Structures are given as structure tokens and as C-alpha cells.
CSV table of C-alpha atoms in Angstrom, one decimal:
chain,number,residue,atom,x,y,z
A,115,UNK,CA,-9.8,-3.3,8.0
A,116,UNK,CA,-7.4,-5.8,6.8
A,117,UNK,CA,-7.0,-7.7,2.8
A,118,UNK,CA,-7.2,-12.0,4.1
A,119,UNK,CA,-5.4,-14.0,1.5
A,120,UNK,CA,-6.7,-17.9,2.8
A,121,UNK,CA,-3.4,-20.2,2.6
A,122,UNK,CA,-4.9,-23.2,4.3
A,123,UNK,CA,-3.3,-26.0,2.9
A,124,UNK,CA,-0.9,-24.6,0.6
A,125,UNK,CA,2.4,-25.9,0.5
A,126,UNK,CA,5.5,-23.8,1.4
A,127,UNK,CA,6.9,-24.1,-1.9
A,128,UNK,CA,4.1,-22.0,-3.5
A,129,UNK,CA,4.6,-19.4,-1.6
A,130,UNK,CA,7.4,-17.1,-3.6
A,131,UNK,CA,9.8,-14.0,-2.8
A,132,UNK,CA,11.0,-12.5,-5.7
A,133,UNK,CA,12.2,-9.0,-7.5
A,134,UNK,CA,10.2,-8.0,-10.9
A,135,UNK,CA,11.5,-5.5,-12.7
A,136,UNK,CA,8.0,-4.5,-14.5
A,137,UNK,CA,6.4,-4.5,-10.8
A,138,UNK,CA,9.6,-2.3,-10.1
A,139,UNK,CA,8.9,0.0,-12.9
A,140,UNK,CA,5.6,0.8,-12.1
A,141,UNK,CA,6.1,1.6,-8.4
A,142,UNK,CA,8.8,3.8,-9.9
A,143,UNK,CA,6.6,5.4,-12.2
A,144,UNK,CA,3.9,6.1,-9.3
A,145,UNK,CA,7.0,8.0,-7.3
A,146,UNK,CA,7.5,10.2,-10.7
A,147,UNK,CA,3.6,10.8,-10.7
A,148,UNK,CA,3.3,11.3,-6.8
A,149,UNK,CA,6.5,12.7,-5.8
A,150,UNK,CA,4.9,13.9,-2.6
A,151,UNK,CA,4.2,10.4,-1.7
A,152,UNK,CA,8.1,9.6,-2.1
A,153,UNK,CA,10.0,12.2,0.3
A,154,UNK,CA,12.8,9.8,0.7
A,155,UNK,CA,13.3,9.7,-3.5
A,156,UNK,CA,13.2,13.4,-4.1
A,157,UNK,CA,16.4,13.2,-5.4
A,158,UNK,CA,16.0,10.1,-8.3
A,159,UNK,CA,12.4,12.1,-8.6
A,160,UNK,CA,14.1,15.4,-9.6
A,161,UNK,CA,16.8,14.2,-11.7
A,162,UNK,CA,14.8,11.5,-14.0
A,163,UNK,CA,11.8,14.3,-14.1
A,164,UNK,CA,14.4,16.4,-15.8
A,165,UNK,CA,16.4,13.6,-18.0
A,166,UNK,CA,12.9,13.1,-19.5
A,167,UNK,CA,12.1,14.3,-23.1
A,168,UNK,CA,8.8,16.0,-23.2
A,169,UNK,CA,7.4,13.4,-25.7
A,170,UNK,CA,7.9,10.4,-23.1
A,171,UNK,CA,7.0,12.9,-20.4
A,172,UNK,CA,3.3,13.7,-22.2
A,173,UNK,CA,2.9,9.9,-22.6
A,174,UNK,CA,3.6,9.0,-19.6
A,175,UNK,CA,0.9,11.2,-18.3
A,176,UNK,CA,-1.4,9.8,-20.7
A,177,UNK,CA,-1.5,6.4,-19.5
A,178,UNK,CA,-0.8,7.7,-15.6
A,179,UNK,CA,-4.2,5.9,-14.3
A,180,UNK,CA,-2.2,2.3,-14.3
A,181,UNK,CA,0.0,3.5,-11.5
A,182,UNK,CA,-0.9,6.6,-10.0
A,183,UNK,CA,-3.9,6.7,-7.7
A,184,UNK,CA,-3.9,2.5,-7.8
A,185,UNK,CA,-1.7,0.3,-9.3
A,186,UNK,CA,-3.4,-1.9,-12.3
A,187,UNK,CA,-3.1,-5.6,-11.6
A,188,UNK,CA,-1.0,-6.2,-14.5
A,189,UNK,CA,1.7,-4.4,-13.6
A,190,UNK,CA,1.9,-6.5,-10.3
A,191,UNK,CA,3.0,-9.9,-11.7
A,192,UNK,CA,2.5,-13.3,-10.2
A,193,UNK,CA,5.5,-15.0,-12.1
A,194,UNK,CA,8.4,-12.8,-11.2
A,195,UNK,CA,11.1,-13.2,-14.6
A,196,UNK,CA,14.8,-12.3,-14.6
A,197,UNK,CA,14.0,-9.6,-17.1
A,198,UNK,CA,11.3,-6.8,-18.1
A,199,UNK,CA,11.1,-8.5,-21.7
A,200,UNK,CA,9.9,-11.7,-20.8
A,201,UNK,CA,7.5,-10.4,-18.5
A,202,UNK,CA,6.3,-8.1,-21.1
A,203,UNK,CA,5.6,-11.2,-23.1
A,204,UNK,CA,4.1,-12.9,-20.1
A,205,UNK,CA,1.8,-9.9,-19.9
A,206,UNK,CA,1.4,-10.1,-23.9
A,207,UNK,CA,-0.1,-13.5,-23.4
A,208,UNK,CA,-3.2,-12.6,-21.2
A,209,UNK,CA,-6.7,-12.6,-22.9
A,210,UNK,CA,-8.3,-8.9,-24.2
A,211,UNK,CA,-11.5,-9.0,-21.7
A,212,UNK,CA,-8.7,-9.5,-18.5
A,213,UNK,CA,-5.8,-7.3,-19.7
A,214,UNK,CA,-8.5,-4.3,-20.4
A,215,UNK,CA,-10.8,-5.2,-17.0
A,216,UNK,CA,-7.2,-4.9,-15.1
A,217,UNK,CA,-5.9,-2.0,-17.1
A,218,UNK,CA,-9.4,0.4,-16.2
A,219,UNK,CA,-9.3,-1.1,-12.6
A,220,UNK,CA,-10.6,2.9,-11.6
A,221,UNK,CA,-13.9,1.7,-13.4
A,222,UNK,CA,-14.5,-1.4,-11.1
A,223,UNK,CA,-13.0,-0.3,-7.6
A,224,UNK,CA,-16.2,-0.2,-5.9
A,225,UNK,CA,-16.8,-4.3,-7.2
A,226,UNK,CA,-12.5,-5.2,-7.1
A,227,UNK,CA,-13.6,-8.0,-4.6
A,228,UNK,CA,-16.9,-9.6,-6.5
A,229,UNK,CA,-15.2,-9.2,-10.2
A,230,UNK,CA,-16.6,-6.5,-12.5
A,231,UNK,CA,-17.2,-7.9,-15.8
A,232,UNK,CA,-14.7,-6.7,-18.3
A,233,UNK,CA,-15.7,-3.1,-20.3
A,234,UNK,CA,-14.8,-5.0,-23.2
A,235,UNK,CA,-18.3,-7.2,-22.6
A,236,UNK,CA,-20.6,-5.5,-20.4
A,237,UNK,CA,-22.1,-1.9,-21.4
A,238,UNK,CA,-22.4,-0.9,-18.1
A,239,UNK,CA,-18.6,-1.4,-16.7
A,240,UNK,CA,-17.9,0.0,-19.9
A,241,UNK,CA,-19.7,3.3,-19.1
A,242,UNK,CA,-18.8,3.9,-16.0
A,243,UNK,CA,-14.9,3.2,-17.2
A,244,UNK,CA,-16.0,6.3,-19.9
A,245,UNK,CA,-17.1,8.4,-17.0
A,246,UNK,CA,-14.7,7.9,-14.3
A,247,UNK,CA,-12.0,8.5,-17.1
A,248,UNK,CA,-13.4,11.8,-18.4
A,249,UNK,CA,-13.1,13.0,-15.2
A,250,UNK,CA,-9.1,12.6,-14.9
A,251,UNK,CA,-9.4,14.8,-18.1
A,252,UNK,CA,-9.4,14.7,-22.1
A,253,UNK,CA,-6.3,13.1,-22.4
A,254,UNK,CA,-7.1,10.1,-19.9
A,255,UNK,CA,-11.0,10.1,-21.8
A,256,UNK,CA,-9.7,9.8,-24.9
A,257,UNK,CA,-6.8,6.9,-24.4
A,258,UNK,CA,-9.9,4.9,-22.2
A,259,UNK,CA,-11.4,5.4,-25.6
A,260,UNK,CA,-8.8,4.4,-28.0
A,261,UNK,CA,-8.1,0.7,-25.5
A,262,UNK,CA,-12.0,0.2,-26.0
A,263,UNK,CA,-12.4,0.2,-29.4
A,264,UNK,CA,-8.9,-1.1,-30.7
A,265,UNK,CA,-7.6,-3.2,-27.2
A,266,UNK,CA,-4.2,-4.9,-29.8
A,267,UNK,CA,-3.0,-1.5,-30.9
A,268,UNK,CA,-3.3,0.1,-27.1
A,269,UNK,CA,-1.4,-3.0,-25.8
A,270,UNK,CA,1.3,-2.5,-27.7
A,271,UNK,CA,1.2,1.1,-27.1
A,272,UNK,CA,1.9,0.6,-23.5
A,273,UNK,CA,4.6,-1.9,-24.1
A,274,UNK,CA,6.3,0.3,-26.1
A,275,UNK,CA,6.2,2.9,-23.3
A,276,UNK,CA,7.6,0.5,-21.0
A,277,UNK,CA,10.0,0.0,-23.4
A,278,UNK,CA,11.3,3.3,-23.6
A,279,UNK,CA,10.8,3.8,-20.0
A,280,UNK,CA,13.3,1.0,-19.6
A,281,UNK,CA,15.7,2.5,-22.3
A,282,UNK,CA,15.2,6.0,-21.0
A,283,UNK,CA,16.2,5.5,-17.3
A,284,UNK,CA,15.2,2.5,-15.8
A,285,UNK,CA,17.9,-0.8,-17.3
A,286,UNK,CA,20.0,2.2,-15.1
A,287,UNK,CA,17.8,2.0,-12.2
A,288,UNK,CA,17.0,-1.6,-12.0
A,289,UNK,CA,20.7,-2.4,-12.5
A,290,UNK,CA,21.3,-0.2,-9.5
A,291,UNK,CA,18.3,-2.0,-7.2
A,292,UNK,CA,18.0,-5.5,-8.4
A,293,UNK,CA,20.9,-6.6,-6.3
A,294,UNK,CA,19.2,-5.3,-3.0
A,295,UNK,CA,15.7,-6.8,-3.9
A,296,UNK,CA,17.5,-9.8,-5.0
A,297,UNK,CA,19.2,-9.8,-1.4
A,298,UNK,CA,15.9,-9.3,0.5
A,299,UNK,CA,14.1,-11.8,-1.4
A,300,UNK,CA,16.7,-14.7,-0.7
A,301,UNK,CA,16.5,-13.3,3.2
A,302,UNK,CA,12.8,-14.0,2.9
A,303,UNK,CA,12.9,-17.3,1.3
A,304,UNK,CA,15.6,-18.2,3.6
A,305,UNK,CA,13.5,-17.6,6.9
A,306,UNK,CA,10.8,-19.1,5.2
A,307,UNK,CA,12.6,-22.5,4.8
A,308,UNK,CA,14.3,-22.4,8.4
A,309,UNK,CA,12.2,-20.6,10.4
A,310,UNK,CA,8.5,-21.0,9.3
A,311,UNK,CA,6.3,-18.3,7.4
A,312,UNK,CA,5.4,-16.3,10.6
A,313,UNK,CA,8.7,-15.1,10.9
A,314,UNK,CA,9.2,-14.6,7.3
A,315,UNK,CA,6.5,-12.5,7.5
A,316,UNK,CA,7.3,-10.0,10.4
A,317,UNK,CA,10.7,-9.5,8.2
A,318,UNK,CA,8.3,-8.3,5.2
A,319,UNK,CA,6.6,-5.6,7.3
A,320,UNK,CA,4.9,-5.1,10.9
A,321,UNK,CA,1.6,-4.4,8.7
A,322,UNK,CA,1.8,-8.4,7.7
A,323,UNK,CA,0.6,-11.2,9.7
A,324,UNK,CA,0.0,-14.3,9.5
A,325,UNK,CA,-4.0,-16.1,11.3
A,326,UNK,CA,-4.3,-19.3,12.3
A,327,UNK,CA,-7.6,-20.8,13.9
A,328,UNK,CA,-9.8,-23.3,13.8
A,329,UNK,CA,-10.7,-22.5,10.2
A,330,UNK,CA,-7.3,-22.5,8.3
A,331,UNK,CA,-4.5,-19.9,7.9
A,332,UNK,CA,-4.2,-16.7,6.6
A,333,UNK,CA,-1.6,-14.1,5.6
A,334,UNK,CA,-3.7,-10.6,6.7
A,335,UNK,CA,-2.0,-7.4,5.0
A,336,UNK,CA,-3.3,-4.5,7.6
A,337,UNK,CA,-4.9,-1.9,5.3
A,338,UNK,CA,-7.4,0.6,5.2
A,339,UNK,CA,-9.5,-1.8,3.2
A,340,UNK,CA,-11.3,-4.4,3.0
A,341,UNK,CA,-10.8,-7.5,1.1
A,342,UNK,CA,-10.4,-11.1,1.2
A,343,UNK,CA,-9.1,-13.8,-1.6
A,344,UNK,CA,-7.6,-17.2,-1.5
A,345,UNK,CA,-4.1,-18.8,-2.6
A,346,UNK,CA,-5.6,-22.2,-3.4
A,347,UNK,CA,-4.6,-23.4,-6.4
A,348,UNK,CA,-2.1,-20.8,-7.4
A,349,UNK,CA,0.0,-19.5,-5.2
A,350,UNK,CA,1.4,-16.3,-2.9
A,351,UNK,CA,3.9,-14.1,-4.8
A,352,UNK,CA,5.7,-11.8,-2.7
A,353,UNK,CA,7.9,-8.6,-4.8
A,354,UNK,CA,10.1,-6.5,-2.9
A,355,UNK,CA,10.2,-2.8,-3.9
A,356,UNK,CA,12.7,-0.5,-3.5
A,357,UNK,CA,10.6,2.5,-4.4
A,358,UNK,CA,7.8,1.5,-2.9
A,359,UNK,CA,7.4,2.9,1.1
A,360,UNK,CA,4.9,3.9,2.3
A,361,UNK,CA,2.9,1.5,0.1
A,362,UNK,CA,2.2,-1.7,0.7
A,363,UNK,CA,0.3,-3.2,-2.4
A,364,UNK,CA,-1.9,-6.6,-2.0
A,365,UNK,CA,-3.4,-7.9,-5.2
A,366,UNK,CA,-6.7,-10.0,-4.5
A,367,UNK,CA,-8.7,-9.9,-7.9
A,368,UNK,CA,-11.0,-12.9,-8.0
A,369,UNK,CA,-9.6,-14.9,-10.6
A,370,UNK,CA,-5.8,-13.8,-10.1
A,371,UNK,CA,-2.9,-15.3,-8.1
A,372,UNK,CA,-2.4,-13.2,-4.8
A,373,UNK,CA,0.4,-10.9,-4.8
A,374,UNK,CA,1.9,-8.5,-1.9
A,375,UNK,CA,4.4,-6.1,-2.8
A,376,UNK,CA,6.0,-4.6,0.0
A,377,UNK,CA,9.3,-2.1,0.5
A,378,UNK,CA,12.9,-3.0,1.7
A,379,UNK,CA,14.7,-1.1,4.0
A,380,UNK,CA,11.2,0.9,5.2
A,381,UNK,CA,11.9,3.7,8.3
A,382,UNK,CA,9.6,1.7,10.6
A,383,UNK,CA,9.8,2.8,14.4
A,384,UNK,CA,11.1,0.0,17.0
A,385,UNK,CA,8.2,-2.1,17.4
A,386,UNK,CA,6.8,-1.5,13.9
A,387,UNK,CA,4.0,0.8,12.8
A,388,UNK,CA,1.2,1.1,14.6
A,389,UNK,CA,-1.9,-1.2,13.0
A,390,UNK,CA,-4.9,1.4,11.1
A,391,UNK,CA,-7.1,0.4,14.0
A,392,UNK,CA,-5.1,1.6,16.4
A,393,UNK,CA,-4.8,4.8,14.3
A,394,UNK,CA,-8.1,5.4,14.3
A,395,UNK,CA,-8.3,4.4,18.1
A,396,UNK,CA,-5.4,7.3,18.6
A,397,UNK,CA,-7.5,9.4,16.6
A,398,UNK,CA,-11.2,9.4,18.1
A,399,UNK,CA,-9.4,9.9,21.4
A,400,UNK,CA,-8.0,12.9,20.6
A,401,UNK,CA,-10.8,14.8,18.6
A,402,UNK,CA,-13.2,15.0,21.5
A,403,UNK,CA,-13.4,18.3,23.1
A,404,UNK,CA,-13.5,17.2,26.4
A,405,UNK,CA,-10.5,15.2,26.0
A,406,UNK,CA,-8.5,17.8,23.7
A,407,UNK,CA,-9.1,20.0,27.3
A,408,UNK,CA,-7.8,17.0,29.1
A,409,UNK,CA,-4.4,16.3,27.1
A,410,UNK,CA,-3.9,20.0,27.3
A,411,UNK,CA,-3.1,19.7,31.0
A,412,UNK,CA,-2.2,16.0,30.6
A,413,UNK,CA,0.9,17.2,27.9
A,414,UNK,CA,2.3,19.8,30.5
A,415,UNK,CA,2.6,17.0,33.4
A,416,UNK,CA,0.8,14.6,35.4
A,417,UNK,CA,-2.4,15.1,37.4
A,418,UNK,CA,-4.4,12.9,39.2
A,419,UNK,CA,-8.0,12.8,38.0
A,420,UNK,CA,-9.5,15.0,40.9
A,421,UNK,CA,-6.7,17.9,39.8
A,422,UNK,CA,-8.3,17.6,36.3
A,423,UNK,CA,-11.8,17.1,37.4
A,424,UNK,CA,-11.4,20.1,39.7
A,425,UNK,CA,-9.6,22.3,36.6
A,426,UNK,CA,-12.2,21.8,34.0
A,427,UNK,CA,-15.4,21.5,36.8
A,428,UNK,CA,-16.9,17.8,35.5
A,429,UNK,CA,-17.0,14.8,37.7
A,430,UNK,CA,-14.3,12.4,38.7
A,431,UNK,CA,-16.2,9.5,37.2
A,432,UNK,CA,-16.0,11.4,34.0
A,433,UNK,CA,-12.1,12.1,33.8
A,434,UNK,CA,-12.0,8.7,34.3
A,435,UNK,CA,-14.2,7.9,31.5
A,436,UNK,CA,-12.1,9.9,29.3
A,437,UNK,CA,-9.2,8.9,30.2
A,438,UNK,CA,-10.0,5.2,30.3
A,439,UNK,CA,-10.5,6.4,26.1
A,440,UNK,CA,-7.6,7.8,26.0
A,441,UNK,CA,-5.3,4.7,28.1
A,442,UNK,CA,-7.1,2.3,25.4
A,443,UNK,CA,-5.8,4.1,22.4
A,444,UNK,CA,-2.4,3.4,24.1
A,445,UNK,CA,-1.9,7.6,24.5
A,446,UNK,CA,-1.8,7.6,28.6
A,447,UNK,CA,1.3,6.8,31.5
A,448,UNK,CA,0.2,6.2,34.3
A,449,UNK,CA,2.4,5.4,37.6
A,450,UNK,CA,1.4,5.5,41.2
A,451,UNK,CA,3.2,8.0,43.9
A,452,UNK,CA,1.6,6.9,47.5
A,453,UNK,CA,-2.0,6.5,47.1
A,454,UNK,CA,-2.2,8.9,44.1
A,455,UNK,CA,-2.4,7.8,40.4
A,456,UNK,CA,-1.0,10.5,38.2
A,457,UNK,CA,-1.9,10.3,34.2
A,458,UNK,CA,0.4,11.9,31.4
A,459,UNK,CA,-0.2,11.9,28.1
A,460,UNK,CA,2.9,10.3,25.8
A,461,UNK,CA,3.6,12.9,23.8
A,462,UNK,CA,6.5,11.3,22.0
A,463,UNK,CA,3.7,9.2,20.4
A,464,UNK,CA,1.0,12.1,20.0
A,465,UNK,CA,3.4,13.8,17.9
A,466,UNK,CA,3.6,10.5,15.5
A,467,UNK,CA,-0.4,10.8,15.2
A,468,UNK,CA,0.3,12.9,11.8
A,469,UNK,CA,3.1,10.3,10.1
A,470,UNK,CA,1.1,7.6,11.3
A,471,UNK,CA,-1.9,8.7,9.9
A,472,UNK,CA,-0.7,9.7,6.8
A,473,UNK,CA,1.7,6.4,6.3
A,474,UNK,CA,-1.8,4.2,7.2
A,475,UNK,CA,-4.2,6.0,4.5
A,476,UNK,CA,-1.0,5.8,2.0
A,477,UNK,CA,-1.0,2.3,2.6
């Protein structure tokens, strides 16, 4: 469960760190729509939900399905500019059938990785953008409608909104932040140049890699997804975020430069978060009901497998099968007193089970 972006061959300079404040604005708009995602901004949440006039608040909603449950491609940009305006008109630039396609990206999630064709062409994408959008409710039906039939006049609509957004509280906010991103990004460029994109990576996030084999060289973003893209031709764009964690965004559209966005300054634990397969490892162990028995003992101190096959009457061969589950999941001490081997479960990581979970599928 991993997103592959293929860099084989691609030369150092195309791959790019950099801070965009439109990318910026819509992870902060995704904090104002989820707060409950965003513990660590409760306070920039409540104040700016308040500051908002209703009209701007209502509008926002409207439009929420570019950044609340996914973030719409175009709002991640390849080509990182000094200013929101200019990537505004960057964003201006891009053909109907792509802007719209990228914009409804709910109607096209099951087929992100093959290309949906674009609503604006195909009946069927187009119908199932209709559906999925009358289920979010009338207000999201209705503005799916209105970018369907007249895709100029929505456009401008939503660049407008960003517009006011940016008038409203974000020139504050990205005046406050840019500095930091800017900061990270020349940290990451930096180690790039000096010390090779491996390490440049492990400073963007324990949850990015980077593969090399016998077939080329990859940058893996560790996901609960699937999904795999290349970098030929284009590029890698990097964009810090500081409202960003726990998210870590990869853009890999067919057909669109790769971009990551990942947060700065993220509460990782020493030795980084724990991969989603190993999450899922942690998890299986745990839910058996054998084994919940066994960590029951195994959480109150350590026992040697005939103590706990003797307290729950099964056979020492299967403790050791269980716990054998529960060692691989990484979830088991074990040390040695004489000839006895004594098993205790670590509870210090047991008890991160829940944030661990909850940071992987928020991923």
C-alpha cells in the first residue's frame, strides 16, 4: 500500500522543493472544513471560523468538495509562484475538459490512476459526477451543475473565492508561514544538493522513501493506497505545508506532473511513524481473541509460555504461535532469565495503536 512516483533517470534539478501559497490555502481551507482533523490548529480554526462573514462562510461550503474529503489536483500546483495571483493565472491557463475532470475528482476516484475521461466529454463520468454530488447535498448538486453547463463563469467563481479567501484572512496567514515553508524548502534543496535525495527525503517525512533496484528508482509515499506514476518528462514538485499534518498529499494523475505535499515541523515519534503495514500488522495481532486473552496477562508482566499455556488451558505450541503473531507485529519483549524466556507485551507502543491508526488512514 504505497503511491510509486518512477524517477529513473531524472536529473536532480527537476526535482523541486518549494512553498505555494494556493496549495497553502487549500490545505488551510481543509483544516476550516475538518477541524477535527487539525487538533494542533484549534486555535487559527476558531478564530478565522468566527472572523468569517456568513456570505463567504455559505460559499465556502458550497464549493467544500475541492478540499475537504480530497484535495482536487488543481489546487496542488506543479510550478510553485512567489504569489497566489500568478498561480491563479497559472491555473487560469489550463484547458476546460482538465480544470473540470480535476475539479470533480470525487466523480473519478475509483479510475484516479487509469484517467477518467473529463465530465465535460463523456456522459458517463458526467453522471456519475451528478450522482456522487447530489449526495453531499443540494447545494454541492447544484454548483456540480452550474461548472457543467457554464465551466468560464464557475472558474471565475472559484477564483474569486480564493480571492476573498486571500483578502479575508489568508495574505495574514501566509505572511505569517511563508517564511517557515520558505526555510524548510531551502533545507530540503540544500540536502538534496550535498547529500543526495535519500536523505532529503527522510527530512520530508518517515512515510517517504526513496527504491532503487534493478529496474530504476523510485520515490514511494507510504499510504493507504495504491498508486503508481512517473516523473519522466516533467518533474517532482515537493510543497511544504504548514497546515497540513497528519496529511501527506501525493498527486499522481496520469497526465500531470507528480506532486507531494507534506507538513513541516510534524509530532513524529523518535524513529518516525510506524509504516500502514505495520499498522495493520499491530492491528490483526491484537483483534484475535486468543491473543486479546494473551496480552491481558502479557500487559500485567512477563510469563513464560507454559505460565500462559497453563492459564488459559491451550497447548504450548499454540502460545507460541500467537505469540510468534504478536513478536512480528513488533508488540512482544522478550529477555531470557536462566533457561526461561519470559514475553511482555510493550505497552508503551499498544497504547500508540489508536494515534497510529488514525494518523495512517488520515494519511
Amino acid at each position: 500500500m504505497s503511491v510509486t512516483i518512477d524517477i529513473t533517470g531524472l536529473p536532480q534539478e527537476r526535482i523541486v522543493f518549494g512553498p505555494s501559497p494556493l496549495a497553502e490555502l487549500a490545505a488551510a481551507l481543509h483544516a476550516l472544513s475538518e477541524p477535527g482533523h487539525h487538533a494542533r490548529l484549534h486555535g487559527w480554526v476558531t478564530s478565522t471560523s468566527a472572523a468569517l462573514k456568513p456570505e463567504l462562510a455559505d460559499r465556502l461550503h458550497e464549493a467544500d468538495f475541492l478540499w475537504r474529503s480530497t484535495r482536487s489536483d488543481i489546487l496542488l500546483p506543479a510550478r510553485p509562484r512567489e504569489t497566489l495571483a500568478e498561480e491563479l493565472d497559472d491555473l487560469d491557463r489550463m484547458p476546460d475538459e482538465r480544470y473540470v475532470a480535476a475539479a470533480l475528482e470525487i466523480s473519478c476516484a475509483s479510475q484516479y490512476d487509469t484517467g477518467a475521461p473529463s465530465p465535460l466529454v463523456d456522459a458517463r463520468t458526467r453522471e456519475r459526477a451528478l450522482e456522487l454530488a447530489a449526495a453531499r447535498g443540494p447545494r454541492q448538486s447544484a454548483f456540480v451543475r452550474r461548472m457543467l453547463a457554464d465551466p468560464p463563469a464557475v472558474r471565475a467563481w472559484i477564483r474569486r473565492l480564493m480571492e476573498d479567501c486571500d483578502q479575508a484572512f489568508f495574505a495574514e496567514t501566509w505572511q505569517r508561514v511563508r517564511v517557515q515553508l520558505a526555510a524548510d524548502a531551502r533545507h530540503k534543496t540544500e540536502l538534496l544538493r550535498r547529500r543526495g535525495l535519500s536523505e532529503a527525503l527522510a527530512a520530508v517525512s518517515s512515510a517517504v522513501s526513496l527504491q532503487e533496484n534493478g529496474e530504476g528508482t523510485a520515490v514511494v509515499v507510504d499510504k493507504l493506497s495504491s498508486g503508481s506514476t512517473s516523473a519522466a518528462g516533467s518533474g517532482l514538485t515537493f510543497l511544504p505545508t504548514a497546515f497540513g499534518w497528519p496529511h501527506l498529499l501525493a498527486l499522481h494523475a496520469p497526465g500531470w506532473q507528480p506532486v507531494v505535499q507534506y507538513p513541516v515541523g510534524s509530532p513524529e515519534p523518535t524513529g518516525g511513524a510506524p509504516s500502514v503495514e505495520t499498522v495493520k500488522l499491530r492491528l490483526e495481532a491484537v483483534a484475535h481473541p486468543m491473543r486479546m486473552r494473551l496480552c491481558r496477562s502479557l500487559a500485567r508482566g512477563s510469563y513464560t509460555t507454559s505460565e500462559l499455556a497453563d492459564t488459559y488451558g491451550i497447548t504450548a505450541p499454540e502460545v507460541s504461535r500467537h505469540l510468534a503473531v504478536i513478536r512480528r507485529a513488533g508488540l512482544l519483549t522478550t529477555r531470557r532469565r536462566g533457561r526461561y524466556v519470559l514475553h511482555q507485551l510493550d505497552v508503551t507502543l499498544v497504547a500508540r495503536l489508536g494515534s497510529d491508526f488514525l494518523e495512517g488512514v488520515l494519511r
